[in-house]
XYZ file of C-alpha atoms in Angstrom:
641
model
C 132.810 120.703 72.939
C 129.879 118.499 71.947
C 132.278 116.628 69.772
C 134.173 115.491 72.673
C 130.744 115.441 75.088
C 128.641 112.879 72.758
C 131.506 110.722 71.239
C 134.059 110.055 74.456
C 132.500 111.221 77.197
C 128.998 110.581 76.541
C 130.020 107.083 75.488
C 132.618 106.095 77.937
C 129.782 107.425 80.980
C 127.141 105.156 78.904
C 129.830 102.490 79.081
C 130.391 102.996 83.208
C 126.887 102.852 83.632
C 126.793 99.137 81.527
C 129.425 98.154 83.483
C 127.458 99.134 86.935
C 124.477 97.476 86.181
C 125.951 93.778 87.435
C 126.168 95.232 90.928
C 122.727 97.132 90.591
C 120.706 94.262 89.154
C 122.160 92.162 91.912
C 120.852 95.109 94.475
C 117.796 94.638 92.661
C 117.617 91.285 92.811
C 117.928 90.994 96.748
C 115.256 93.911 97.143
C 112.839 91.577 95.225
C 114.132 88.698 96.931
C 113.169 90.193 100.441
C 109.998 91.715 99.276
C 108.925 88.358 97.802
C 110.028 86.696 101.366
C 108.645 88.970 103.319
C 104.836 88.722 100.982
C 105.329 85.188 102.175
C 105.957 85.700 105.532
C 103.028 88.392 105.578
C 101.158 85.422 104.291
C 102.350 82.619 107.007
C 101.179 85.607 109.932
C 97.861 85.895 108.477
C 98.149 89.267 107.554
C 96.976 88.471 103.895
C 93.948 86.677 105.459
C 91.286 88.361 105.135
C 91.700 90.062 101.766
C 92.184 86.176 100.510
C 88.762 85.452 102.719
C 87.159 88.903 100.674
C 88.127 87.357 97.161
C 86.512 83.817 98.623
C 83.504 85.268 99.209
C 83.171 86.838 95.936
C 83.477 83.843 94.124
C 81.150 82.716 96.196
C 78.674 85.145 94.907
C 79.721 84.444 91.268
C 79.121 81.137 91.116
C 75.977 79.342 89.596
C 72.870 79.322 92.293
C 71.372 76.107 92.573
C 68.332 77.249 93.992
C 66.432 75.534 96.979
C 67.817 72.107 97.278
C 64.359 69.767 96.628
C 65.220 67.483 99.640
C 65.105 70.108 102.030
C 62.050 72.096 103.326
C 62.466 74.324 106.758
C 59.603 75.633 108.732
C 60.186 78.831 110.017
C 59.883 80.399 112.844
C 58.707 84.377 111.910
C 57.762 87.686 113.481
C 54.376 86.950 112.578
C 54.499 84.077 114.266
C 56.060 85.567 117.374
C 52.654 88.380 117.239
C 50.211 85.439 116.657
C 51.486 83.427 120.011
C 52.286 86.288 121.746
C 55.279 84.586 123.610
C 58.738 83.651 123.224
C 60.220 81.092 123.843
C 56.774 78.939 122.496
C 55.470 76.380 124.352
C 55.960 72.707 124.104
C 52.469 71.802 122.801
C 52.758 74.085 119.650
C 56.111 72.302 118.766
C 54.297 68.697 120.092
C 51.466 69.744 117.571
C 54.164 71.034 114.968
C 55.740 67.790 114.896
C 52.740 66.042 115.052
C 51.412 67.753 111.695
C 54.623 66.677 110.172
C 54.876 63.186 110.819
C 51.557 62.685 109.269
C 53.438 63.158 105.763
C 56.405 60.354 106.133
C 59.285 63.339 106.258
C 62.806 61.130 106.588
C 63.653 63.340 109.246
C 63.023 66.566 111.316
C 65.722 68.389 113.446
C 64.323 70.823 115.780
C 66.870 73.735 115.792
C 65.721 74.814 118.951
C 66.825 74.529 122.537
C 64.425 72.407 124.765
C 66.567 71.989 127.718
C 63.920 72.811 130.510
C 59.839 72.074 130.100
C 57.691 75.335 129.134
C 53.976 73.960 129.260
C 51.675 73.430 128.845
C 52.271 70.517 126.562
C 55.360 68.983 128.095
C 54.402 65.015 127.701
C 52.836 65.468 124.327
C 56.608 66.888 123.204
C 58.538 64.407 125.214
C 56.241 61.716 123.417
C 57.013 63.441 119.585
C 60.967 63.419 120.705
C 60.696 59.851 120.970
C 59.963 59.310 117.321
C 63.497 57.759 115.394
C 63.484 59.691 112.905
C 63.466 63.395 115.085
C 66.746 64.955 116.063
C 67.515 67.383 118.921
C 70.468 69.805 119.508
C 72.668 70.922 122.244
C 75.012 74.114 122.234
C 78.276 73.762 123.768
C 79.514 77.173 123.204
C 82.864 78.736 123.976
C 83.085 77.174 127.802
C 81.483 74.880 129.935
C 79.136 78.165 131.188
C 77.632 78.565 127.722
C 76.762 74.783 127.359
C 73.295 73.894 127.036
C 72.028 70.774 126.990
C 69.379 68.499 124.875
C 65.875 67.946 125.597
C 66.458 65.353 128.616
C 64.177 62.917 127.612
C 65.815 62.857 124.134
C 68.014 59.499 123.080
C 71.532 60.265 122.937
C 71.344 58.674 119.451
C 69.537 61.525 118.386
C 71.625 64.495 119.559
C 73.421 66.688 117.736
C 74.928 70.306 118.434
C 74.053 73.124 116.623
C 77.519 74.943 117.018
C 78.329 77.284 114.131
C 81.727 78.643 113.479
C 82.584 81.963 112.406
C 86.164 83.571 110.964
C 87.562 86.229 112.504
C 85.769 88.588 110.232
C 82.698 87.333 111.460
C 81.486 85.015 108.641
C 80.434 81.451 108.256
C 82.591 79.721 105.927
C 83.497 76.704 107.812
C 81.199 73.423 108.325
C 81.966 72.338 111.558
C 81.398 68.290 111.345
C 82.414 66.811 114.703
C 83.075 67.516 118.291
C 84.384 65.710 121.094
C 83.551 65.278 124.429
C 84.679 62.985 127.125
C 84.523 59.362 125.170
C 82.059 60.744 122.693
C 82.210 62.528 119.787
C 79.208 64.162 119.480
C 77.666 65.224 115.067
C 76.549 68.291 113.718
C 72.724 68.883 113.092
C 73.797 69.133 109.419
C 75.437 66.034 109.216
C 73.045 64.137 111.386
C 70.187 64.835 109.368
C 71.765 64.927 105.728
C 73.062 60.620 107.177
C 69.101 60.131 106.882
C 69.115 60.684 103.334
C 72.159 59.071 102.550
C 71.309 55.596 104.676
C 68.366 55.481 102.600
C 70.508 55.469 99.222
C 72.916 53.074 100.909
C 75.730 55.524 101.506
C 77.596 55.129 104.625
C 80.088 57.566 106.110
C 83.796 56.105 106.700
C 87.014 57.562 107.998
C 89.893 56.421 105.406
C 93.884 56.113 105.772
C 94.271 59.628 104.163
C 92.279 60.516 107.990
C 89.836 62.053 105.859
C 85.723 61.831 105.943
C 84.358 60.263 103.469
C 80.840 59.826 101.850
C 80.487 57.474 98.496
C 83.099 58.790 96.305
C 82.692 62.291 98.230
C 85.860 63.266 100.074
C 86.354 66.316 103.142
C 89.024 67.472 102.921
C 90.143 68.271 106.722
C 90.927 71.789 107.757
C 94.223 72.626 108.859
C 95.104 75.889 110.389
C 96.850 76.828 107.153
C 94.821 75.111 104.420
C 94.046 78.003 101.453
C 93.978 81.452 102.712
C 93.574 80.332 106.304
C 96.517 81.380 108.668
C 94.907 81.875 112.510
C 91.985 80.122 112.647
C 91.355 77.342 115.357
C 91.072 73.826 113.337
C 89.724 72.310 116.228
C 87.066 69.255 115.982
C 86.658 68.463 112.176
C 85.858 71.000 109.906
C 85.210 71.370 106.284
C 85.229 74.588 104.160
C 81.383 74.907 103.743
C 80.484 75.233 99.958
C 77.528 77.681 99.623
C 74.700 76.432 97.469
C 71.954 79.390 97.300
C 70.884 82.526 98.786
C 68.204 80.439 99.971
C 68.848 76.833 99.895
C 65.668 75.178 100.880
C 61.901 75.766 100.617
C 60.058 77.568 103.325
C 57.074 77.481 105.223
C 55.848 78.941 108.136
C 55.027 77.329 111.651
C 51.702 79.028 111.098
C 51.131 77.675 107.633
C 51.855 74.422 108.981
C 50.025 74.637 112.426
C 46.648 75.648 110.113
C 47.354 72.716 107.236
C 48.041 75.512 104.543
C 50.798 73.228 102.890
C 51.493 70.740 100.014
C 51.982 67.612 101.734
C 54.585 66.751 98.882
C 56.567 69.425 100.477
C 56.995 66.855 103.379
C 56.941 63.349 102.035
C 60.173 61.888 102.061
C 61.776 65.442 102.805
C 64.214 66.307 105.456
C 63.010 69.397 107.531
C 64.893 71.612 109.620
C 62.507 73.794 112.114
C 64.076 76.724 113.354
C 63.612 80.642 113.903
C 64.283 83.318 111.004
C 63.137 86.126 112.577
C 65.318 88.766 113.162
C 64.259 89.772 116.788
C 65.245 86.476 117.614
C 68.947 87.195 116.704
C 69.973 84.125 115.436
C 71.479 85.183 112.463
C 74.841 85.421 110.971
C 77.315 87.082 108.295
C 78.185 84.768 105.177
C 79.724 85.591 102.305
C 76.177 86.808 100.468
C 76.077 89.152 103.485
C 77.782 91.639 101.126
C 75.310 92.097 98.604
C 72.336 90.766 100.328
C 69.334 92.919 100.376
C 67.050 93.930 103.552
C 68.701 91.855 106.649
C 72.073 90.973 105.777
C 72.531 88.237 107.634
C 71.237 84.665 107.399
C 69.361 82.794 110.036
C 71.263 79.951 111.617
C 68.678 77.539 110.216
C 69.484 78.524 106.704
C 72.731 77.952 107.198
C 72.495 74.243 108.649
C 70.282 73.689 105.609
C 73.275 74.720 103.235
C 75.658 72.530 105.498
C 73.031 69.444 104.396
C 72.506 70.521 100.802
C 76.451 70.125 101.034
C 76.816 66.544 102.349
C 74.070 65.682 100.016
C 75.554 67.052 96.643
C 78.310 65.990 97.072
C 77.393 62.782 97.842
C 74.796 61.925 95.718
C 74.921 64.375 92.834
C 78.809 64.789 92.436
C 79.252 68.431 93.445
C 83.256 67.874 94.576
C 83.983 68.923 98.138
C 86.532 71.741 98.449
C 90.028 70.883 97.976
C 93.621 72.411 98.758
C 96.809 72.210 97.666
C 99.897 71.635 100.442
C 101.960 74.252 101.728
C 105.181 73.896 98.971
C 102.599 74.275 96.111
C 100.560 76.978 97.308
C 104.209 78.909 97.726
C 105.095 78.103 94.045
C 102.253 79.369 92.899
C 103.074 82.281 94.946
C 106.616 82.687 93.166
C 105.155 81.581 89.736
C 102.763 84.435 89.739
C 105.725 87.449 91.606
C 108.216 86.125 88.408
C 105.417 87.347 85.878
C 105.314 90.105 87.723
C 109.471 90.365 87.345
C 109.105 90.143 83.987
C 106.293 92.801 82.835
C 108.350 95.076 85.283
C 111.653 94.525 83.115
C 110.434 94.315 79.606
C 107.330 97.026 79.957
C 108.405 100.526 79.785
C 105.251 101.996 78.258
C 102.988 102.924 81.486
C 99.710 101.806 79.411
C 101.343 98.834 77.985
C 102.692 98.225 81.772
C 98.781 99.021 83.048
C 97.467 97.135 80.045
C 99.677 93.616 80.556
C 99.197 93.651 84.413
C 95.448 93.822 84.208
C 95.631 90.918 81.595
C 97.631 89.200 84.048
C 95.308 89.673 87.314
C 92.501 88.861 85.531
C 94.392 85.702 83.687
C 95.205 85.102 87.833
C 91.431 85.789 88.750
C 89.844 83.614 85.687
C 92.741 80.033 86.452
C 91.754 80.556 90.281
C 87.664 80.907 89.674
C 87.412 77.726 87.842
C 89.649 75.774 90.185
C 86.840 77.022 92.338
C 84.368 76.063 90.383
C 85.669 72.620 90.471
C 86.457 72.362 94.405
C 89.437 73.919 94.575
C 90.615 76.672 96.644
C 93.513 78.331 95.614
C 95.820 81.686 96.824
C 94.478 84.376 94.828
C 94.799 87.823 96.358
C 98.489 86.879 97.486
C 99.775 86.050 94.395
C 97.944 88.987 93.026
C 100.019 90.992 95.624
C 103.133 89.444 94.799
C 102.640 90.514 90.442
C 102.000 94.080 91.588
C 104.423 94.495 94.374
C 107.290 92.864 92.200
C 106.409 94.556 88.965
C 106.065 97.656 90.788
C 109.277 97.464 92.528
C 110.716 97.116 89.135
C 109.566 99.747 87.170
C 110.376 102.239 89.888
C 114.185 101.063 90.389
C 113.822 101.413 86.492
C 112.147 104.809 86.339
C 114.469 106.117 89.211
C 117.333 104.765 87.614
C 116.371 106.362 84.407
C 116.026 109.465 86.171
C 119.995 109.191 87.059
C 120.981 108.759 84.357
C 118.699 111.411 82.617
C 120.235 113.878 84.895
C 123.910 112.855 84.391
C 123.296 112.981 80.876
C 121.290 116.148 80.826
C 123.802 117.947 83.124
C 126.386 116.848 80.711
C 124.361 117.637 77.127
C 123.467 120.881 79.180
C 126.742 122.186 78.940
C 126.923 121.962 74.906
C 123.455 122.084 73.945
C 120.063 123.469 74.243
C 117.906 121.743 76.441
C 115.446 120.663 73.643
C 118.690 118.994 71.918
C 119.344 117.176 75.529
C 115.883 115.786 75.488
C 116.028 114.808 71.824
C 118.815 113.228 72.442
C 117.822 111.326 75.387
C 114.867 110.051 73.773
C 117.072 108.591 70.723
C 119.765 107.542 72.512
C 119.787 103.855 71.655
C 119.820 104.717 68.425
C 122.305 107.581 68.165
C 124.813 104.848 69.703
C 125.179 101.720 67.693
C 128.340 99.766 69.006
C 129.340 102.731 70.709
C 129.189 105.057 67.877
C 126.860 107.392 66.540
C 126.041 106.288 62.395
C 126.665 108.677 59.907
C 123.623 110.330 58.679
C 122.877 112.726 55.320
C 120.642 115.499 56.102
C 120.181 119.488 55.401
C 121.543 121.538 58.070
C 122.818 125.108 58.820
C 126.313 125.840 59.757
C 127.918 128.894 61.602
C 131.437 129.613 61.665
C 132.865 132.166 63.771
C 136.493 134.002 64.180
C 138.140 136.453 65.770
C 139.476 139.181 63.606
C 143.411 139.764 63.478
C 143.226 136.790 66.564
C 147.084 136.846 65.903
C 148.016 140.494 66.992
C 145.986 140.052 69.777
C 148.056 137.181 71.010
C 151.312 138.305 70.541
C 150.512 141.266 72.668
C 149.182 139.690 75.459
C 150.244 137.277 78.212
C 149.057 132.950 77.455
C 147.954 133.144 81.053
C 145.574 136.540 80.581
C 145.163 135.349 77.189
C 143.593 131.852 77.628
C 141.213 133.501 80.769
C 140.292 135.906 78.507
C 139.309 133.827 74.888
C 137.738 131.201 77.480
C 134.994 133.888 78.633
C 134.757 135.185 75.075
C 133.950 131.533 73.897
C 131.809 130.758 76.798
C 129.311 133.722 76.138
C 129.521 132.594 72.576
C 128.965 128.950 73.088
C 125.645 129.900 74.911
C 124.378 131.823 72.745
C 124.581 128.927 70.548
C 122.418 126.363 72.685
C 120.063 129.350 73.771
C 119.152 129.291 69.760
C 119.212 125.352 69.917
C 122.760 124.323 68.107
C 124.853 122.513 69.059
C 129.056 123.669 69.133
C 131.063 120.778 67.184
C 134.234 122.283 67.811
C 136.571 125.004 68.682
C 139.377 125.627 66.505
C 141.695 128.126 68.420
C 140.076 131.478 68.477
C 137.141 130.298 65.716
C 134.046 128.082 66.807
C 132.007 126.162 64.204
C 128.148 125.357 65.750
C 125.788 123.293 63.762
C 121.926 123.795 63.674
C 119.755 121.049 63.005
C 122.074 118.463 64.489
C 122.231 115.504 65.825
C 118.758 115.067 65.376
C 117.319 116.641 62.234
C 113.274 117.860 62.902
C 113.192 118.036 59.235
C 112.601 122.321 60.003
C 115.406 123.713 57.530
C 113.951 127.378 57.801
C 113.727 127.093 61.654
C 117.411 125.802 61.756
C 118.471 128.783 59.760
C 116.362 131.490 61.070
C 117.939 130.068 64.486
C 121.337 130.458 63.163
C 120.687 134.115 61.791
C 119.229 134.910 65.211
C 122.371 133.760 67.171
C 124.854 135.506 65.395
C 123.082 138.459 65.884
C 122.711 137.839 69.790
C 126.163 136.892 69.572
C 127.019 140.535 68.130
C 124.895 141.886 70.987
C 126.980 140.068 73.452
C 130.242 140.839 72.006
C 128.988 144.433 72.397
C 128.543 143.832 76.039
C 132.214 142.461 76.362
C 133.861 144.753 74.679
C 132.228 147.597 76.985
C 133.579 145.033 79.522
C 136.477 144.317 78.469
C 137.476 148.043 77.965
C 136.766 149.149 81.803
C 139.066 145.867 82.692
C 142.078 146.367 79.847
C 141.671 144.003 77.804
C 141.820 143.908 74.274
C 138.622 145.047 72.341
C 137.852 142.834 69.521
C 135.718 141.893 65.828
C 134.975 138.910 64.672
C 133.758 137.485 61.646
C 130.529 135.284 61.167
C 129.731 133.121 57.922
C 126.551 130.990 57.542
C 125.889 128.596 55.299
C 122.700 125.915 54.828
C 122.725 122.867 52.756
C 123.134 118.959 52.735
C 125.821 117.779 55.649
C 126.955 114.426 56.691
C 127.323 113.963 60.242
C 128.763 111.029 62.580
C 131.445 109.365 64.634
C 134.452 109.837 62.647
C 137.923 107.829 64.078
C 138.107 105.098 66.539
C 137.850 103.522 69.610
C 140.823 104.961 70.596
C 139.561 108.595 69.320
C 136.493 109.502 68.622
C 134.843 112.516 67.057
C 131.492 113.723 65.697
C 132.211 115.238 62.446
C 130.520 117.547 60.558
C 131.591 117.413 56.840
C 130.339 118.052 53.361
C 130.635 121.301 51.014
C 127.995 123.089 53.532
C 130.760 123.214 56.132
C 133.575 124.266 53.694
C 131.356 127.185 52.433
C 130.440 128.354 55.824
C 134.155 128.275 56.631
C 135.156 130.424 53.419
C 132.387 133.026 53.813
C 133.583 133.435 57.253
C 137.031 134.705 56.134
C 136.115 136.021 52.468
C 137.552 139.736 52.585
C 138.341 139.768 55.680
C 139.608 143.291 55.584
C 135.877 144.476 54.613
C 134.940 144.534 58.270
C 132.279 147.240 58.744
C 131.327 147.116 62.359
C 132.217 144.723 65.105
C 130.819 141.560 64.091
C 130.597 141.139 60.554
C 127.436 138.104 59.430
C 127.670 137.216 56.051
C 125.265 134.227 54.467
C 124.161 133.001 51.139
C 121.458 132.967 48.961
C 121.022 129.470 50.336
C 120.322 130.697 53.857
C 118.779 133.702 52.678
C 115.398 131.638 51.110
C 114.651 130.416 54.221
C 114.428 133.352 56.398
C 114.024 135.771 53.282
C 111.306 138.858 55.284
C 112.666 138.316 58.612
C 115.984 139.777 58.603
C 117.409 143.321 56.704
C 120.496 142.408 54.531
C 122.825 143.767 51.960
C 123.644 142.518 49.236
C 127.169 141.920 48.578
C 126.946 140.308 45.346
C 128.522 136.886 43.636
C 131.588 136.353 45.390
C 134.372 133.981 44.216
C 135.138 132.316 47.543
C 138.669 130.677 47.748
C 138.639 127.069 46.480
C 135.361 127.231 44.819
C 134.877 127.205 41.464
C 131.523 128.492 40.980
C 130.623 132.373 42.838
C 128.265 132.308 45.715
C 125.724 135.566 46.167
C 126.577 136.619 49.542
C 124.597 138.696 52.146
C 125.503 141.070 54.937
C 122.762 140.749 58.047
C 122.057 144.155 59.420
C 119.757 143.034 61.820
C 116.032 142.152 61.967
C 113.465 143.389 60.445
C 110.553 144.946 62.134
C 107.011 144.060 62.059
C-alpha cells in the first residue's frame, strides 16, 4: 500500500540511507584525499609543467608593454644587409668600420653578439685594434659540451668576455636569464649582464652577493632559480639563473648595419646608449621561441639579440627604475595554496546542486584564481595557477558526481519502491519534493481538493465462505493487483486496502492544482478497471474460480491528507467528508447492481468531467449517515467524439 510505502518504509529506507552516509562521506573523503595527493604529486613530477609554463606566458602577453627601453639601441644585422655584402659570415673591416662609426658618438658600451673566433679579412688589425677599446665586449659560446665551445676573439681582454648562452625550457622557450657560468677558477658573465654593469657603474650601483646567496643590484634582488621554484619541476638550475621578466615585443630601438655603415642615424641614438650588434635575419637562424611567440605575427620567433636586449632592459629596471625582480614563494606555501584553492573546490561541489549555479560559481572562482595570481605577477610574483585551477575542478567535480551518482541510487531505490504504488509521474513528483514531504520524518498534513475512489467486492462474504483461505488469498491478491495498476496507470495513488475493498486517491500527495484532470482520471480508471474485471472473470471462469461484481463510488471535494500516528506506527491518512461520501456511494443500494461493476459519482465529480462520460441519473439519494441527499450518477461509459 502507499500508506505503508511513503510513511514506514519510505521513511525508515530514507533513515538507512542517513545513517550510511558517515561511512560514504568518509569513502568520499579518502577519494578526494588521494586525488588531491596525487594533483600534488603530478605537480612534484612535472607533469603540470608546462600547462603552468602556458598560463606564464600569457600573462606575459597581458601585461603592460613598456616599449623600447631608451638606453638601449641594437644594430641589426638584416637580409638586406646579407644581399648588399654578398657574404656571410662579414668580414672584419665592416665590423672594424661598424665600431668605428659608433665610437664616434660616446655609446657607454657595445657588445658584439657575434662570434669572432678566427680572422676573416680583410680588415683583421683594424678589428683587433676596435676590440681593444674598454668599453667593447665580446662573447664566447660554450654550448652543451666541450665540442660546441667556441671561443672569444683572441686578441680580446678576458675582462671583456662574456658568453652569449641562452637557455630554453623544455618546450622550447626562453624564459630563463641565465646570469653566470663557471669554468675552471672563473666564473665567466652573461652579455646581458656585462653590458647592463656599464650603465649601472655609471649611476654608482654595484652588484653584490648577500647572506640570503642571492644577486643583488641597489635595492634590486634575483631571486635564484631552484629546480622547483614556481611551476618549474625538471629543469636544470645550473649556473645562476633568474626568471627573465619580458619588457616588450621589441625592447630596444633598431637600426641597421647599413644605416649605420652610410651615417643615416641620429647620433642621439648612440650617445651615452648601450648597443648590442647582432643578426635578426631569419636565414641566419638565430632566433628563438618566447612567450610572444604565440601571438606574434610574421616570424614567430625572436632573434637572440632581442632577447639579450630584454635580459639588459631587466637588470636595468629593476635596478634603477624599481620594476621588482620575480619572486617565489617556498615549497610548503605554494602547496597551501594548492589545498586552499582544491577546499573551494570541496565546497561548491557540496553546497551547488544547480549545474548553472555549479558552472556559474566555478567560473567566478577560476577567474577570482586567475585575477589574485595576475597581479601577484604584476608585482614580481610568480605563483601556481593552472594547478590550483586543476585541483577546484578536479575536487568539485569529483563531488558532484559521487553526489549525482549517489542521487541516482537513491532515485532508483525510491522509484522502484514508489513504482510499485504509484504512477511514475507521482514517483517523480515525489522525488522532487521529497525534503519537503518529510519534515522530522513525517509527511505534514495538508488541505487540498482531491478525488477519491472506493472500490468493493459485491457479496465478498459468500465468496469466502465457499472457498479455501489458501485459494482465496491467491485469488483476491491477483484481483487487487490488476486493480491497483489500473490505479497508478491513471496516476493515483492506493492509500489502503481494507479486506476485499481498496480506497485510491487522485490528486495526492502532491496536488497540481488540476481538480478536473484528477477526476476525469478517476472516472477513466474505474472504467478500465471494469474492463479488466471483464478480462478476469473470462479468466477466472476457464480456471474455477469464483466470478465476481464489485461496486465503485467516486467522490471529489476538499481532503486532508498526512502522517497520521507515530513513530512507532505510521500512516498516511486520507480523511475529511470527501472520503466518507466516496465510501457511502460505494455501498448505497447495493442490491441495485446492474452489470458487473457498478460506478456511481456525484454531482460534485460530475462538473468536472460533465461531456466526457455518458451517465444516468439516479437522482438525490439519502446516503447513510448524511443528513443532506447527494444527486448520484451511474457511468455507462465514455462518450464518443
Amino acid at each position: 500500500m502507499f500508506t505503508k510505502f511513503f510513511t514506514r518504509e519510505l521513511r525508515d529506507r530514507l533513515h538507512a540511507v542517513r545513517q550510511s552516509l558517515t561511512a560514504t562521506r568518509m569513502l568520499m573523503a579518502v577519494t578526494i584525499a588521494v586525488l588531491i595527493g596525487g594533483l600534488l604529486l603530478a605537480r612534484t613530477w612535472g607533469w603540470t609543467q608546462n600547462l603552468e609554463l602556458a598560463v606564464f606566458d600569457r600573462m606575459v602577453q597581458m601585461q603592460p608593454d613598456l616599449g623600447p627601453d631608451p638606453r638601449l639601441l641594437v644594430v641589426e644585422i638584416t637580409e638586406s644587409d646579407l644581399q648588399r655584402f654578398q657574404q656571410w659570415p662579414l668580414s672584419d673591416r665592416i665590423y672594424a668600420q661598424t665600431l668605428q662609426e659608433l665610437q664616434k658618438h660616446h655609446p657607454k658600451a657595445i657588445a658584439l653578439d657575434i662570434f669572432r673566433d678566427l680572422p676573416n679579412p680583410p680588415g683583421y688589425e683594424e678589428l683587433v685594434a676596435q676590440l681593444q677599446q674598454p668599453n667593447v665586449i665580446g662573447i664566447t659560446y660554450f654550448g652543451n659540451s666541450k665540442i660546441e665551445r667556441i671561443p672569444p676573439p683572441p686578441t680580446l681582454p678576458e675582462s671583456q668576455v662574456a658568453f652569449s648562452d641562452l637557455l630554453t625550457d623544455p618546450d622550447g622557450v626562453v624564459r630563463r636569464n641565465l646570469m653566470f657560468l663557471p669554468e675552471d677558477d672563473r666564473i665567466f658573465q652573461s652579455l646581458s649582464l656585462s653590458l647592463a654593469l656599464f650603465e649601472l657603474g655609471d649611476r654608482g650601483l654595484t652588484p653584490k652577493i648577500a647572506k640570503d646567496n642571492n644577486y643583488h643590484l641597489g635595492n634590486a634582488i634575483f631571486t635564484q632559480l631552484k629546480p622547483n621554484s614556481g611551476a618549474y619541476q625538471t629543469i636544470d638550475a645550473g649556473g645562476y639563473q633568474i626568471l627573465l621578466h619580458y619588457r616588450s615585443r621589441d625592447p630596444a630601438r633598431r637600426v641597421t648595419l647599413g644605416d649605420i655603415l652610410d651615417g643615416r642615424y641620429d647620433p642621439a641614438w648612440i650617445e651615452d646608449k648601450l648597443v648590442a650588434i647582432g643578426t635578426t635575419a631569419p636565414s641566419l637562424k638565430d632566433t628563438f621561441f618566447t612567450p610572444y611567440s604565440e601571438v606574434a605575427e610574421g616570424n614567430r620567433k625572436m632573434p637572440g639579440v632581442l632577447i639579450h636586449t630584454q635580459m639588459v632592459s631587466q637588470f636595468l629596471t629593476a635596478a634603477i627604475d624599481d620594476r621588482p625582480p620575480f619572486w617565489f614563494w617556498p615549497a610548503w606555501l605554494e602547496t597551501l595554496w594548492i589545498l586552499t584553492w582544491a577546499g573551494l573546490g570541496i565546497g561548491i561541489g557540496m553546497w551547488l546542486n544547480h549545474p548553472a549555479m555549479l558552472a556559474l560559481c566555478t567560473a567566478v572562482s577560476l577567474s577570482g584564481l586567475a585575477l589574485i595570481s595576475y597581479q601577484f605577477f604584476l608585482h614580481g610574483g610568480w605563483i601556481p595557477i593552472a594547478t590550483p585551477g586543476l585541483g577546484l575542478l578536479l575536487v568539485s567535480a569529483a563531488i558532484v558526481t559521487y553526489e549525482l551518482q549517489k542521487a541516482r541510487q537513491q532515485q532508483s531505490m525510491v522509484m522502484r519502491l514508489l513504482g510499485q504504488q504509484t504512477s511514475p509521474e507521482i514517483a517523480r513528483a515525489l522525488w522532487q519534493q521529497r525534503d519537503s514531504l518529510l519534515e522530522s520524518g513525517m509527511i505534514p498534513g495538508r488541505t487540498l481538493t482531491a478525488t477519491v475512489l472506493f472500490s468493493d467486492i459485491h457479496n465478498f462474504t459468500t465468496i469466502s465462505e465457499q472457498t479455501s483461505t489458501d485459494l482465496l488469498m491467491s485469488w483476491l491478491n491477483e484481483y487487487l493487483q490488476a486493480m491497483t495498476r489500473e490505479v497508478t496507470t491513471h496516476h493515483g495513488i492506493v492509500n489502503k486496502f481494507i479486506g476485499d475493498a481498496l480506497m485510491a486517491v487522485f490528486g495526492l500527495p502532491l496536488s497540481h492544482y488540476n481538480t478536473a484532470e484528477d477526476a476525469r482520471n478517476a472516472v477513466s480508471c474505474a472504467l478500465a478497471m471494469r474492463d479488466r474485471l471483464r478480462e478476469l472473470n473470462d479468466n477466472w471462469a476457464k480456471r474455477g474460480l469464483p466470478v465476481i461484481q464489485i461496486r465503485i463510488g467516486i467522490y471529489t471535494g476538499s481532503v486532508m491528507a498526512g502522517s497520521l500516528g507515530g513513530k512507532e506506527r505510521l500512516e498516511y491518512g486520507v480523511i475529511g467528508d470527501s472520503v466518507n461520501i466516496a465510501s457511502r456511494l460505494e455501498s448505497c443500494e447495493k442490491d441495485r447492481q446492474i452489470d458487473n461493476c457498478r460506478i456511481l459519482i456525484a454531482r460534485q465529480t460530475l462538473i468536472h468531467v460533465y461531456g466526457e462520460f455518458e451517465v444516468e441519473f439516479w437522482g438525490p439519494l439519502q446516503l447513510k449517515g448524511k443528513q443532506h441527499s447527494v444527486e448520484v450518477y451511474r457511468v455507462l461509459g465514455k462518450l464518443r467524439k
